[in-house]
């Protein structure tokens, strides 16, 4: 029997199909996926040589707080969507296991990554910011599966609204969606997206570079909080913003922490599984290696 894994991110959705290992993975825009769930999945199954009735296990990961009882998630970083019912359409293909995307990502690193550490964290910096953790060899989820919403820690005092409705959250300042708002608020600068900010800074544009400096400052605060709260032996970092600008977004802020944390600063490195790390955590679920705690 085949398994079906679906990673629904703020911008992109990854679909993986296989049996033990992935046979195919494909990337579609999340807006497109949510509008045509059945069509997108049937296309992926067909590409892998399967029919819907061949699927034995379905695992889904979502970016944003989830409600397992209702089968919904509430994404703060997807425009015009307050709540998404995702389990019902996926149940057309089998019984659905439903998990937070960063919890799935840290499971991917733990089971299929390059190290054998018992205390690790995974942070995503993409359209949103989140975290998953393994503590003493146990993947921790919290009482309802939403542990690790670190993007909603308060890290500043600039009065910038977050997509969740809060103010001054790490995600509001340093995510791909948040960086243009930070530039506008602090420096009266308009940028189309975070990529334009990075590219403009590389060309020496002053306001873009000042925005990057503030992002580094707030990322440093976020990283310090995670180090002192979770005491990880290693931190893996993924997400498009971090993976594409790792030195600027991660390495330089970490180098500037110095002795400002109580706990020892661990090594921070790029996710060993790249942008498919969440899918691999879902593969661990389908393969019976990771069972949900709630």
mmCIF file of C-alpha atoms in Angstrom:
data_model
loop_
_atom_site.group_PDB
_atom_site.id
_atom_site.type_symbol
_atom_site.label_atom_id
_atom_site.label_comp_id
_atom_site.label_asym_id
_atom_site.label_seq_id
_atom_site.Cartn_x
_atom_site.Cartn_y
_atom_site.Cartn_z
ATOM 1 C CA UNK A 1 0.000 0.000 0.000
ATOM 2 C CA UNK A 2 1.136 3.527 -0.773
ATOM 3 C CA UNK A 3 1.363 6.458 1.597
ATOM 4 C CA UNK A 4 0.399 10.046 0.867
ATOM 5 C CA UNK A 5 2.146 12.974 2.592
ATOM 6 C CA UNK A 6 1.008 16.583 2.254
ATOM 7 C CA UNK A 7 2.938 19.586 3.633
ATOM 8 C CA UNK A 8 0.710 22.679 3.457
ATOM 9 C CA UNK A 9 2.845 25.786 3.866
ATOM 10 C CA UNK A 10 1.979 29.438 3.817
ATOM 11 C CA UNK A 11 3.133 29.782 0.192
ATOM 12 C CA UNK A 12 3.765 26.319 -1.226
ATOM 13 C CA UNK A 13 2.368 22.825 -0.680
ATOM 14 C CA UNK A 14 4.532 19.742 -1.148
ATOM 15 C CA UNK A 15 2.971 16.382 -1.961
ATOM 16 C CA UNK A 16 4.909 13.142 -1.522
ATOM 17 C CA UNK A 17 3.821 9.668 -2.582
ATOM 18 C CA UNK A 18 5.631 6.414 -1.964
ATOM 19 C CA UNK A 19 5.959 3.186 -0.046
ATOM 20 C CA UNK A 20 8.652 3.279 2.640
ATOM 21 C CA UNK A 21 10.592 5.799 0.532
ATOM 22 C CA UNK A 22 9.241 8.610 -1.622
ATOM 23 C CA UNK A 23 8.706 7.726 -5.259
ATOM 24 C CA UNK A 24 7.677 11.222 -6.293
ATOM 25 C CA UNK A 25 7.380 14.639 -4.701
ATOM 26 C CA UNK A 26 5.786 17.681 -6.279
ATOM 27 C CA UNK A 27 5.380 21.341 -5.369
ATOM 28 C CA UNK A 28 2.239 23.410 -5.996
ATOM 29 C CA UNK A 29 1.134 26.808 -4.783
ATOM 30 C CA UNK A 30 -0.918 26.485 -1.600
ATOM 31 C CA UNK A 31 -3.728 28.602 -3.010
ATOM 32 C CA UNK A 32 -3.956 26.229 -5.979
ATOM 33 C CA UNK A 33 -3.798 23.143 -3.757
ATOM 34 C CA UNK A 34 -6.560 24.281 -1.405
ATOM 35 C CA UNK A 35 -8.842 25.141 -4.316
ATOM 36 C CA UNK A 36 -8.326 21.728 -5.993
ATOM 37 C CA UNK A 37 -7.287 19.234 -3.321
ATOM 38 C CA UNK A 38 -8.615 16.100 -5.033
ATOM 39 C CA UNK A 39 -7.225 17.024 -8.446
ATOM 40 C CA UNK A 40 -3.747 17.808 -7.139
ATOM 41 C CA UNK A 41 -3.523 14.596 -5.137
ATOM 42 C CA UNK A 42 -4.902 12.408 -7.910
ATOM 43 C CA UNK A 43 -2.318 13.890 -10.295
ATOM 44 C CA UNK A 44 0.489 13.079 -7.844
ATOM 45 C CA UNK A 45 -0.782 9.543 -7.292
ATOM 46 C CA UNK A 46 -1.055 8.971 -11.038
ATOM 47 C CA UNK A 47 2.502 10.209 -11.578
ATOM 48 C CA UNK A 48 3.700 7.640 -9.025
ATOM 49 C CA UNK A 49 1.643 4.886 -10.644
ATOM 50 C CA UNK A 50 -1.039 4.604 -7.981
ATOM 51 C CA UNK A 51 -4.815 4.921 -7.812
ATOM 52 C CA UNK A 52 -6.637 6.570 -4.876
ATOM 53 C CA UNK A 53 -7.706 3.141 -3.580
ATOM 54 C CA UNK A 54 -4.017 2.138 -3.347
ATOM 55 C CA UNK A 55 -3.377 4.630 -0.543
ATOM 56 C CA UNK A 56 -3.106 3.071 2.905
ATOM 57 C CA UNK A 57 -1.890 6.004 5.001
ATOM 58 C CA UNK A 58 -2.352 9.778 4.768
ATOM 59 C CA UNK A 59 -0.312 12.279 6.797
ATOM 60 C CA UNK A 60 -0.660 16.052 6.593
ATOM 61 C CA UNK A 61 1.357 18.899 8.105
ATOM 62 C CA UNK A 62 0.128 22.471 8.332
ATOM 63 C CA UNK A 63 1.672 25.878 8.958
ATOM 64 C CA UNK A 64 -0.304 27.419 11.773
ATOM 65 C CA UNK A 65 -2.226 26.402 14.871
ATOM 66 C CA UNK A 66 -4.238 23.241 14.295
ATOM 67 C CA UNK A 67 -7.374 21.786 15.849
ATOM 68 C CA UNK A 68 -7.305 18.007 15.514
ATOM 69 C CA UNK A 69 -10.834 17.530 16.801
ATOM 70 C CA UNK A 70 -12.307 19.777 14.124
ATOM 71 C CA UNK A 71 -9.790 18.903 11.405
ATOM 72 C CA UNK A 72 -8.929 22.548 10.769
ATOM 73 C CA UNK A 73 -5.946 24.851 10.949
ATOM 74 C CA UNK A 74 -5.857 28.620 11.329
ATOM 75 C CA UNK A 75 -2.989 30.063 9.284
ATOM 76 C CA UNK A 76 -1.874 33.550 10.331
ATOM 77 C CA UNK A 77 0.334 33.871 7.246
ATOM 78 C CA UNK A 78 -2.091 33.011 4.430
ATOM 79 C CA UNK A 79 -4.024 36.064 3.266
ATOM 80 C CA UNK A 80 -7.835 35.988 3.481
ATOM 81 C CA UNK A 81 -7.946 32.564 5.171
ATOM 82 C CA UNK A 82 -8.921 32.505 8.833
ATOM 83 C CA UNK A 83 -9.663 28.786 9.030
ATOM 84 C CA UNK A 84 -9.122 25.859 6.663
ATOM 85 C CA UNK A 85 -10.934 22.522 6.883
ATOM 86 C CA UNK A 86 -8.305 20.174 5.511
ATOM 87 C CA UNK A 87 -8.999 16.759 7.033
ATOM 88 C CA UNK A 88 -12.375 16.258 5.310
ATOM 89 C CA UNK A 89 -11.053 16.491 1.711
ATOM 90 C CA UNK A 90 -8.008 14.384 2.576
ATOM 91 C CA UNK A 91 -10.228 11.686 4.076
ATOM 92 C CA UNK A 92 -11.295 10.866 0.520
ATOM 93 C CA UNK A 93 -7.917 9.111 0.298
ATOM 94 C CA UNK A 94 -7.743 7.445 3.725
ATOM 95 C CA UNK A 95 -7.593 8.068 7.461
ATOM 96 C CA UNK A 96 -5.679 11.275 8.097
ATOM 97 C CA UNK A 97 -2.932 11.949 10.638
ATOM 98 C CA UNK A 98 -2.634 15.693 11.226
ATOM 99 C CA UNK A 99 0.493 17.416 12.634
ATOM 100 C CA UNK A 100 2.148 20.820 12.974
ATOM 101 C CA UNK A 101 4.672 21.391 10.190
ATOM 102 C CA UNK A 102 7.644 22.179 12.435
ATOM 103 C CA UNK A 103 6.939 19.136 14.607
ATOM 104 C CA UNK A 104 7.002 17.086 11.420
ATOM 105 C CA UNK A 105 10.233 18.798 10.344
ATOM 106 C CA UNK A 106 12.075 17.998 13.554
ATOM 107 C CA UNK A 107 10.828 14.399 13.244
ATOM 108 C CA UNK A 108 12.313 14.322 9.753
ATOM 109 C CA UNK A 109 15.695 15.477 11.035
ATOM 110 C CA UNK A 110 15.558 13.097 14.005
ATOM 111 C CA UNK A 111 14.740 9.961 12.014
ATOM 112 C CA UNK A 112 16.337 10.648 8.631
ATOM 113 C CA UNK A 113 18.894 13.424 9.189
ATOM 114 C CA UNK A 114 22.687 13.171 9.454
ATOM 115 C CA UNK A 115 23.053 13.209 13.267
ATOM 116 C CA UNK A 116 22.010 10.988 16.162
ATOM 117 C CA UNK A 117 21.398 13.643 18.808
ATOM 118 C CA UNK A 118 18.665 13.302 21.437
ATOM 119 C CA UNK A 119 18.094 17.049 21.960
ATOM 120 C CA UNK A 120 17.522 19.080 18.824
ATOM 121 C CA UNK A 121 15.365 21.936 17.591
ATOM 122 C CA UNK A 122 14.173 22.818 14.123
ATOM 123 C CA UNK A 123 13.290 26.421 13.243
ATOM 124 C CA UNK A 124 11.616 27.533 10.046
ATOM 125 C CA UNK A 125 11.953 31.094 8.798
ATOM 126 C CA UNK A 126 9.773 31.419 5.740
ATOM 127 C CA UNK A 127 6.428 33.164 5.218
ATOM 128 C CA UNK A 128 6.054 32.469 8.949
ATOM 129 C CA UNK A 129 8.309 31.406 11.831
ATOM 130 C CA UNK A 130 7.902 28.250 13.910
ATOM 131 C CA UNK A 131 9.807 25.556 15.800
ATOM 132 C CA UNK A 132 9.756 21.839 16.572
ATOM 133 C CA UNK A 133 11.729 20.126 19.348
ATOM 134 C CA UNK A 134 13.100 16.755 20.358
ATOM 135 C CA UNK A 135 13.898 16.614 24.087
ATOM 136 C CA UNK A 136 15.697 13.590 25.539
ATOM 137 C CA UNK A 137 14.776 11.577 22.461
ATOM 138 C CA UNK A 138 11.074 12.449 22.576
ATOM 139 C CA UNK A 139 9.326 14.560 19.953
ATOM 140 C CA UNK A 140 7.264 17.022 21.972
ATOM 141 C CA UNK A 141 3.968 18.406 20.704
ATOM 142 C CA UNK A 142 2.273 20.109 23.639
ATOM 143 C CA UNK A 143 -1.167 19.215 24.935
ATOM 144 C CA UNK A 144 -2.995 19.855 21.643
ATOM 145 C CA UNK A 145 -0.217 19.576 19.070
ATOM 146 C CA UNK A 146 0.745 23.243 18.861
ATOM 147 C CA UNK A 147 4.019 23.452 20.784
ATOM 148 C CA UNK A 148 6.633 25.595 19.111
ATOM 149 C CA UNK A 149 4.689 28.655 17.939
ATOM 150 C CA UNK A 150 7.806 30.686 18.664
ATOM 151 C CA UNK A 151 7.023 33.098 15.842
ATOM 152 C CA UNK A 152 4.517 34.643 18.213
ATOM 153 C CA UNK A 153 7.004 35.531 20.925
ATOM 154 C CA UNK A 154 7.271 39.270 21.509
ATOM 155 C CA UNK A 155 10.749 40.398 20.430
ATOM 156 C CA UNK A 156 10.347 44.147 19.904
ATOM 157 C CA UNK A 157 8.321 47.251 20.643
ATOM 158 C CA UNK A 158 7.767 48.857 17.245
ATOM 159 C CA UNK A 159 3.993 48.294 17.230
ATOM 160 C CA UNK A 160 3.937 46.094 14.114
ATOM 161 C CA UNK A 161 0.848 43.910 13.753
ATOM 162 C CA UNK A 162 1.259 40.185 13.239
ATOM 163 C CA UNK A 163 -0.966 38.132 10.957
ATOM 164 C CA UNK A 164 -2.365 36.396 14.048
ATOM 165 C CA UNK A 165 -3.683 39.712 15.375
ATOM 166 C CA UNK A 166 -0.970 40.213 17.996
ATOM 167 C CA UNK A 167 1.683 42.902 18.049
ATOM 168 C CA UNK A 168 5.483 42.880 17.931
ATOM 169 C CA UNK A 169 5.847 39.156 17.326
ATOM 170 C CA UNK A 170 9.031 37.670 15.882
ATOM 171 C CA UNK A 171 7.057 36.540 12.811
ATOM 172 C CA UNK A 172 5.735 40.068 12.278
ATOM 173 C CA UNK A 173 9.297 41.383 12.078
ATOM 174 C CA UNK A 174 11.467 38.699 10.488
ATOM 175 C CA UNK A 175 9.358 36.335 8.372
ATOM 176 C CA UNK A 176 9.194 36.706 4.618
ATOM 177 C CA UNK A 177 5.782 38.303 5.011
ATOM 178 C CA UNK A 178 6.899 40.523 7.872
ATOM 179 C CA UNK A 179 10.126 42.049 6.595
ATOM 180 C CA UNK A 180 8.487 44.535 4.174
ATOM 181 C CA UNK A 181 6.257 45.747 7.037
ATOM 182 C CA UNK A 182 9.326 46.226 9.223
ATOM 183 C CA UNK A 183 11.023 48.279 6.492
ATOM 184 C CA UNK A 184 7.951 50.442 6.044
ATOM 185 C CA UNK A 185 7.417 51.005 9.758
ATOM 186 C CA UNK A 186 11.006 51.813 10.712
ATOM 187 C CA UNK A 187 12.447 53.399 7.570
ATOM 188 C CA UNK A 188 9.435 54.508 5.505
ATOM 189 C CA UNK A 189 10.648 52.201 2.738
ATOM 190 C CA UNK A 190 8.483 50.202 0.347
ATOM 191 C CA UNK A 191 9.611 46.800 -0.861
ATOM 192 C CA UNK A 192 7.521 44.271 -2.732
ATOM 193 C CA UNK A 193 8.790 41.328 -0.681
ATOM 194 C CA UNK A 194 11.698 40.100 1.440
ATOM 195 C CA UNK A 195 13.677 39.025 -1.630
ATOM 196 C CA UNK A 196 13.726 42.607 -2.880
ATOM 197 C CA UNK A 197 15.075 43.705 0.509
ATOM 198 C CA UNK A 198 17.942 41.205 0.359
ATOM 199 C CA UNK A 199 18.741 42.056 -3.258
ATOM 200 C CA UNK A 200 18.599 45.804 -2.612
ATOM 201 C CA UNK A 201 20.933 45.464 0.366
ATOM 202 C CA UNK A 202 23.413 43.548 -1.781
ATOM 203 C CA UNK A 203 23.408 46.596 -4.095
ATOM 204 C CA UNK A 204 24.061 48.880 -1.121
ATOM 205 C CA UNK A 205 20.601 50.441 -0.757
ATOM 206 C CA UNK A 206 20.705 52.061 2.681
ATOM 207 C CA UNK A 207 17.165 51.415 3.912
ATOM 208 C CA UNK A 208 17.294 47.796 2.803
ATOM 209 C CA UNK A 209 20.549 47.276 4.692
ATOM 210 C CA UNK A 210 19.146 48.933 7.805
ATOM 211 C CA UNK A 211 16.146 46.604 7.593
ATOM 212 C CA UNK A 212 18.462 43.586 7.398
ATOM 213 C CA UNK A 213 20.351 44.832 10.455
ATOM 214 C CA UNK A 214 17.089 45.011 12.422
ATOM 215 C CA UNK A 215 16.079 41.542 11.232
ATOM 216 C CA UNK A 216 19.414 40.219 12.504
ATOM 217 C CA UNK A 217 18.838 41.918 15.856
ATOM 218 C CA UNK A 218 15.393 40.360 16.287
ATOM 219 C CA UNK A 219 16.523 36.952 15.042
ATOM 220 C CA UNK A 220 19.274 37.033 17.636
ATOM 221 C CA UNK A 221 16.642 37.620 20.348
ATOM 222 C CA UNK A 222 14.500 34.780 19.050
ATOM 223 C CA UNK A 223 17.436 32.377 18.878
ATOM 224 C CA UNK A 224 18.533 33.309 22.400
ATOM 225 C CA UNK A 225 15.081 32.567 23.771
ATOM 226 C CA UNK A 226 15.045 29.136 22.130
ATOM 227 C CA UNK A 227 18.530 28.315 23.441
ATOM 228 C CA UNK A 228 17.571 29.174 27.016
ATOM 229 C CA UNK A 229 14.095 27.653 26.937
ATOM 230 C CA UNK A 230 14.816 24.340 25.184
ATOM 231 C CA UNK A 231 18.586 23.789 25.646
ATOM 232 C CA UNK A 232 19.054 22.026 22.275
ATOM 233 C CA UNK A 233 22.269 20.232 21.370
ATOM 234 C CA UNK A 234 21.880 21.407 17.780
ATOM 235 C CA UNK A 235 19.483 23.685 15.936
ATOM 236 C CA UNK A 236 18.496 22.954 12.356
ATOM 237 C CA UNK A 237 17.073 25.844 10.378
ATOM 238 C CA UNK A 238 14.915 25.672 7.265
ATOM 239 C CA UNK A 239 12.347 27.686 5.361
ATOM 240 C CA UNK A 240 12.940 29.694 2.209
ATOM 241 C CA UNK A 241 14.135 32.895 3.894
ATOM 242 C CA UNK A 242 16.713 31.062 6.009
ATOM 243 C CA UNK A 243 17.861 28.543 3.403
ATOM 244 C CA UNK A 244 18.395 31.197 0.730
ATOM 245 C CA UNK A 245 20.112 33.728 3.021
ATOM 246 C CA UNK A 246 21.619 31.511 5.709
ATOM 247 C CA UNK A 247 24.678 33.581 6.552
ATOM 248 C CA UNK A 248 22.711 36.811 6.872
ATOM 249 C CA UNK A 249 19.604 35.460 8.602
ATOM 250 C CA UNK A 250 21.150 32.802 10.856
ATOM 251 C CA UNK A 251 24.927 32.653 11.091
ATOM 252 C CA UNK A 252 25.646 36.329 11.737
ATOM 253 C CA UNK A 253 22.948 36.706 14.449
ATOM 254 C CA UNK A 254 24.180 33.517 16.169
ATOM 255 C CA UNK A 255 27.802 34.717 16.061
ATOM 256 C CA UNK A 256 26.695 37.908 17.849
ATOM 257 C CA UNK A 257 25.063 36.081 20.770
ATOM 258 C CA UNK A 258 28.389 35.667 22.543
ATOM 259 C CA UNK A 259 27.816 35.038 26.259
ATOM 260 C CA UNK A 260 24.345 36.591 26.413
ATOM 261 C CA UNK A 261 22.558 33.270 27.008
ATOM 262 C CA UNK A 262 22.532 31.232 30.202
ATOM 263 C CA UNK A 263 22.797 28.001 28.223
ATOM 264 C CA UNK A 264 25.659 27.145 25.910
ATOM 265 C CA UNK A 265 25.080 28.239 22.322
ATOM 266 C CA UNK A 266 24.695 25.110 20.162
ATOM 267 C CA UNK A 267 25.616 24.704 16.524
ATOM 268 C CA UNK A 268 23.088 26.124 14.055
ATOM 269 C CA UNK A 269 23.060 24.526 10.617
ATOM 270 C CA UNK A 270 20.903 24.289 7.529
ATOM 271 C CA UNK A 271 18.308 21.563 7.515
ATOM 272 C CA UNK A 272 19.999 18.436 6.188
ATOM 273 C CA UNK A 273 16.796 17.546 4.321
ATOM 274 C CA UNK A 274 16.268 20.947 2.707
ATOM 275 C CA UNK A 275 12.798 22.071 1.702
ATOM 276 C CA UNK A 276 11.447 18.499 1.939
ATOM 277 C CA UNK A 277 12.199 18.125 5.655
ATOM 278 C CA UNK A 278 8.514 18.326 6.638
ATOM 279 C CA UNK A 279 7.607 15.636 4.100
ATOM 280 C CA UNK A 280 10.211 13.340 5.611
ATOM 281 C CA UNK A 281 8.695 13.806 9.055
ATOM 282 C CA UNK A 282 5.346 12.776 7.593
ATOM 283 C CA UNK A 283 7.090 9.770 6.054
ATOM 284 C CA UNK A 284 8.223 8.843 9.571
ATOM 285 C CA UNK A 285 4.574 8.977 10.669
ATOM 286 C CA UNK A 286 3.459 6.761 7.782
ATOM 287 C CA UNK A 287 6.302 4.324 8.433
ATOM 288 C CA UNK A 288 5.249 3.978 12.073
ATOM 289 C CA UNK A 289 8.401 5.549 13.511
ATOM 290 C CA UNK A 290 6.673 8.587 15.008
ATOM 291 C CA UNK A 291 3.337 8.337 16.801
ATOM 292 C CA UNK A 292 1.442 11.461 17.774
ATOM 293 C CA UNK A 293 1.131 12.145 21.498
ATOM 294 C CA UNK A 294 -2.373 13.640 21.307
#
